[in-house]
mmCIF file with all atom_site columns, C-alpha atoms in Angstrom:
data_model
loop_
_atom_site.group_PDB
_atom_site.id
_atom_site.type_symbol
_atom_site.label_atom_id
_atom_site.label_alt_id
_atom_site.label_comp_id
_atom_site.label_asym_id
_atom_site.label_entity_id
_atom_site.label_seq_id
_atom_site.pdbx_PDB_ins_code
_atom_site.Cartn_x
_atom_site.Cartn_y
_atom_site.Cartn_z
_atom_site.occupancy
_atom_site.B_iso_or_equiv
_atom_site.pdbx_formal_charge
_atom_site.auth_seq_id
_atom_site.auth_comp_id
_atom_site.auth_asym_id
_atom_site.auth_atom_id
_atom_site.pdbx_PDB_model_num
ATOM 1  C CA . LEU A 1 1  ? -0.093  -0.234  0.036  1.00 0.00 ? 205 LEU A CA 1
ATOM 2  C CA . ILE A 1 2  ? 1.296   3.388   -0.959 1.00 0.00 ? 206 ILE A CA 1
ATOM 3  C CA . CYS A 1 3  ? 0.029   6.987   0.461  1.00 0.00 ? 207 CYS A CA 1
ATOM 4  C CA . LEU A 1 4  ? -0.235  9.380   -2.221 1.00 0.00 ? 208 LEU A CA 1
ATOM 5  C CA . CYS A 1 5  ? -1.514  11.996  -0.247 1.00 0.00 ? 209 CYS A CA 1
ATOM 6  C CA . PRO A 1 6  ? 0.190   15.425  -0.532 1.00 0.00 ? 210 PRO A CA 1
ATOM 7  C CA . GLU A 1 7  ? 1.857   16.991  2.530  1.00 0.00 ? 211 GLU A CA 1
ATOM 8  C CA . GLN A 1 8  ? 1.784   13.413  4.464  1.00 0.00 ? 212 GLN A CA 1
ATOM 9  C CA . VAL A 1 9  ? 4.535   10.870  4.719  1.00 0.00 ? 213 VAL A CA 1
ATOM 10 C CA . HIS A 1 10 ? 4.480   8.214   2.164  1.00 0.00 ? 214 HIS A CA 1
ATOM 11 C CA . SER A 1 11 ? 4.573   4.522   3.263  1.00 0.00 ? 215 SER A CA 1
ATOM 12 C CA . ALA A 1 12 ? 4.415   1.037   1.935  1.00 0.00 ? 216 ALA A CA 1
ATOM 13 C CA . ALA A 1 13 ? 3.134   -2.373  3.445  1.00 0.00 ? 217 ALA A CA 1
ATOM 14 C CA . THR A 1 14 ? 2.328   -5.508  2.132  1.00 0.00 ? 218 THR A CA 1
ATOM 15 C CA . LEU A 1 15 ? -0.808  -7.487  2.827  1.00 0.00 ? 219 LEU A CA 1
ATOM 16 C CA . SER A 1 16 ? -0.847  -10.811 4.399  1.00 0.00 ? 220 SER A CA 1
ATOM 17 C CA . GLN A 1 17 ? -1.497  -12.630 1.082  1.00 0.00 ? 221 GLN A CA 1
ATOM 18 C CA . GLY A 1 18 ? -0.912  -11.290 -2.530 1.00 0.00 ? 222 GLY A CA 1
ATOM 19 C CA . ARG A 1 19 ? -4.378  -10.989 -4.446 1.00 0.00 ? 223 ARG A CA 1
ATOM 20 C CA . TYR A 1 20 ? -6.344  -8.977  -6.866 1.00 0.00 ? 224 TYR A CA 1
ATOM 21 C CA . PHE A 1 21 ? -9.803  -8.373  -7.445 1.00 0.00 ? 225 PHE A CA 1
ATOM 22 C CA . LEU A 1 22 ? -10.320 -7.730  -3.592 1.00 0.00 ? 226 LEU A CA 1
ATOM 23 C CA . ALA A 1 23 ? -12.419 -5.068  -2.008 1.00 0.00 ? 227 ALA A CA 1
ATOM 24 C CA . ALA A 1 24 ? -11.518 -2.581  0.796  1.00 0.00 ? 228 ALA A CA 1
ATOM 25 C CA . GLY A 1 25 ? -13.249 -0.361  3.184  1.00 0.00 ? 229 GLY A CA 1
ATOM 26 C CA . ALA A 1 26 ? -12.718 2.036   6.065  1.00 0.00 ? 230 ALA A CA 1
ATOM 27 C CA . ALA A 1 27 ? -14.778 2.433   9.242  1.00 0.00 ? 231 ALA A CA 1
ATOM 28 C CA . GLY A 1 28 ? -13.446 4.341   12.332 1.00 0.00 ? 232 GLY A CA 1
ATOM 29 C CA . SER A 1 29 ? -9.670  4.101   12.586 1.00 0.00 ? 233 SER A CA 1
ATOM 30 C CA . LYS A 1 30 ? -9.670  0.691   10.632 1.00 0.00 ? 234 LYS A CA 1
ATOM 31 C CA . VAL A 1 31 ? -9.091  -0.012  6.970  1.00 0.00 ? 235 VAL A CA 1
ATOM 32 C CA . LEU A 1 32 ? -9.906  -3.653  5.891  1.00 0.00 ? 236 LEU A CA 1
ATOM 33 C CA . PHE A 1 33 ? -9.159  -5.503  2.732  1.00 0.00 ? 237 PHE A CA 1
ATOM 34 C CA . GLY A 1 34 ? -10.985 -8.338  1.921  1.00 0.00 ? 238 GLY A CA 1
ATOM 35 C CA . GLY A 1 35 ? -11.361 -11.476 -0.141 1.00 0.00 ? 239 GLY A CA 1
ATOM 36 C CA . GLY A 1 36 ? -9.902  -11.696 -3.852 1.00 0.00 ? 240 GLY A CA 1
ATOM 37 C CA . GLN A 1 37 ? -8.296  -13.833 -6.173 1.00 0.00 ? 241 GLN A CA 1
ATOM 38 C CA . THR A 1 38 ? -4.728  -15.507 -5.097 1.00 0.00 ? 242 THR A CA 1
ATOM 39 C CA . ASN A 1 39 ? -2.679  -17.846 -7.495 1.00 0.00 ? 243 ASN A CA 1
ATOM 40 C CA . SER A 1 40 ? -4.192  -20.652 -5.910 1.00 0.00 ? 244 SER A CA 1
ATOM 41 C CA . GLY A 1 41 ? -7.783  -19.653 -5.854 1.00 0.00 ? 245 GLY A CA 1
ATOM 42 C CA . PRO A 1 42 ? -10.310 -17.499 -3.987 1.00 0.00 ? 246 PRO A CA 1
ATOM 43 C CA . SER A 1 43 ? -9.531  -15.976 -0.706 1.00 0.00 ? 247 SER A CA 1
ATOM 44 C CA . ASP A 1 44 ? -11.308 -15.427 2.482  1.00 0.00 ? 248 ASP A CA 1
ATOM 45 C CA . VAL A 1 45 ? -8.575  -13.465 4.188  1.00 0.00 ? 249 VAL A CA 1
ATOM 46 C CA . VAL A 1 46 ? -9.324  -9.900  5.579  1.00 0.00 ? 250 VAL A CA 1
ATOM 47 C CA . ASP A 1 47 ? -6.338  -7.669  6.343  1.00 0.00 ? 251 ASP A CA 1
ATOM 48 C CA . ILE A 1 48 ? -7.328  -4.959  8.824  1.00 0.00 ? 252 ILE A CA 1
ATOM 49 C CA . TYR A 1 49 ? -5.108  -2.034  9.332  1.00 0.00 ? 253 TYR A CA 1
ATOM 50 C CA . ASP A 1 50 ? -5.311  0.198   12.278 1.00 0.00 ? 254 ASP A CA 1
ATOM 51 C CA . VAL A 1 51 ? -4.437  3.863   11.199 1.00 0.00 ? 255 VAL A CA 1
ATOM 52 C CA . ASN A 1 52 ? -4.104  4.839   14.887 1.00 0.00 ? 256 ASN A CA 1
ATOM 53 C CA . THR A 1 53 ? -1.820  2.219   16.258 1.00 0.00 ? 257 THR A CA 1
ATOM 54 C CA . GLY A 1 54 ? -0.083  1.506   12.790 1.00 0.00 ? 258 GLY A CA 1
ATOM 55 C CA . VAL A 1 55 ? -0.797  -2.465  13.608 1.00 0.00 ? 259 VAL A CA 1
ATOM 56 C CA . TRP A 1 56 ? -2.141  -5.055  11.024 1.00 0.00 ? 260 TRP A CA 1
ATOM 57 C CA . SER A 1 57 ? -4.109  -8.045  12.121 1.00 0.00 ? 261 SER A CA 1
ATOM 58 C CA . THR A 1 58 ? -6.111  -10.416 10.058 1.00 0.00 ? 262 THR A CA 1
ATOM 59 C CA . SER A 1 59 ? -9.521  -12.086 10.216 1.00 0.00 ? 263 SER A CA 1
ATOM 60 C CA . ALA A 1 60 ? -11.734 -14.164 7.711  1.00 0.00 ? 264 ALA A CA 1
ATOM 61 C CA . LEU A 1 61 ? -14.767 -13.779 5.498  1.00 0.00 ? 265 LEU A CA 1
ATOM 62 C CA . SER A 1 62 ? -17.603 -16.426 6.185  1.00 0.00 ? 266 SER A CA 1
ATOM 63 C CA . GLN A 1 63 ? -16.280 -17.861 2.524  1.00 0.00 ? 267 GLN A CA 1
ATOM 64 C CA . PRO A 1 64 ? -13.558 -16.989 0.245  1.00 0.00 ? 268 PRO A CA 1
ATOM 65 C CA . ARG A 1 65 ? -14.888 -14.466 -2.649 1.00 0.00 ? 269 ARG A CA 1
ATOM 66 C CA . ILE A 1 66 ? -13.577 -12.762 -5.625 1.00 0.00 ? 270 ILE A CA 1
ATOM 67 C CA . ALA A 1 67 ? -14.601 -9.588  -7.501 1.00 0.00 ? 271 ALA A CA 1
ATOM 68 C CA . LEU A 1 68 ? -16.544 -8.578  -4.202 1.00 0.00 ? 272 LEU A CA 1
ATOM 69 C CA . ALA A 1 69 ? -17.911 -5.363  -2.888 1.00 0.00 ? 273 ALA A CA 1
ATOM 70 C CA . ALA A 1 70 ? -17.283 -3.408  0.360  1.00 0.00 ? 274 ALA A CA 1
ATOM 71 C CA . ALA A 1 71 ? -19.840 -1.028  1.949  1.00 0.00 ? 275 ALA A CA 1
ATOM 72 C CA . ALA A 1 72 ? -18.847 0.955   5.042  1.00 0.00 ? 276 ALA A CA 1
ATOM 73 C CA . THR A 1 73 ? -20.677 2.797   7.938  1.00 0.00 ? 277 THR A CA 1
ATOM 74 C CA . ALA A 1 74 ? -19.081 4.717   10.616 1.00 0.00 ? 278 ALA A CA 1
ATOM 75 C CA . THR A 1 75 ? -18.285 1.515   12.494 1.00 0.00 ? 279 THR A CA 1
ATOM 76 C CA . LYS A 1 76 ? -18.633 -1.520  10.079 1.00 0.00 ? 280 LYS A CA 1
ATOM 77 C CA . VAL A 1 77 ? -17.435 -2.492  6.953  1.00 0.00 ? 281 VAL A CA 1
ATOM 78 C CA . LEU A 1 78 ? -19.588 -5.188  5.087  1.00 0.00 ? 282 LEU A CA 1
ATOM 79 C CA . PHE A 1 79 ? -18.219 -7.491  2.091  1.00 0.00 ? 283 PHE A CA 1
ATOM 80 C CA . GLY A 1 80 ? -20.365 -9.362  -0.263 1.00 0.00 ? 284 GLY A CA 1
#
């Protein structure tokens, strides 16, 4: 991940699993990257970045998904 925001520090990070056709959403201080296609098939991995602490964690979707969408509220991110 790369921040291309003017007047901010640029940084890069790597998700826990390389994939494409994933979805992303933000809620509160968290940015979530879910699902997607890996070289071995669909993924159920959700990478979670906390912008306040700079800490990454992971979770899982109920089932692997590719080409999904994300919708966010102030406190939740939904993947489908």
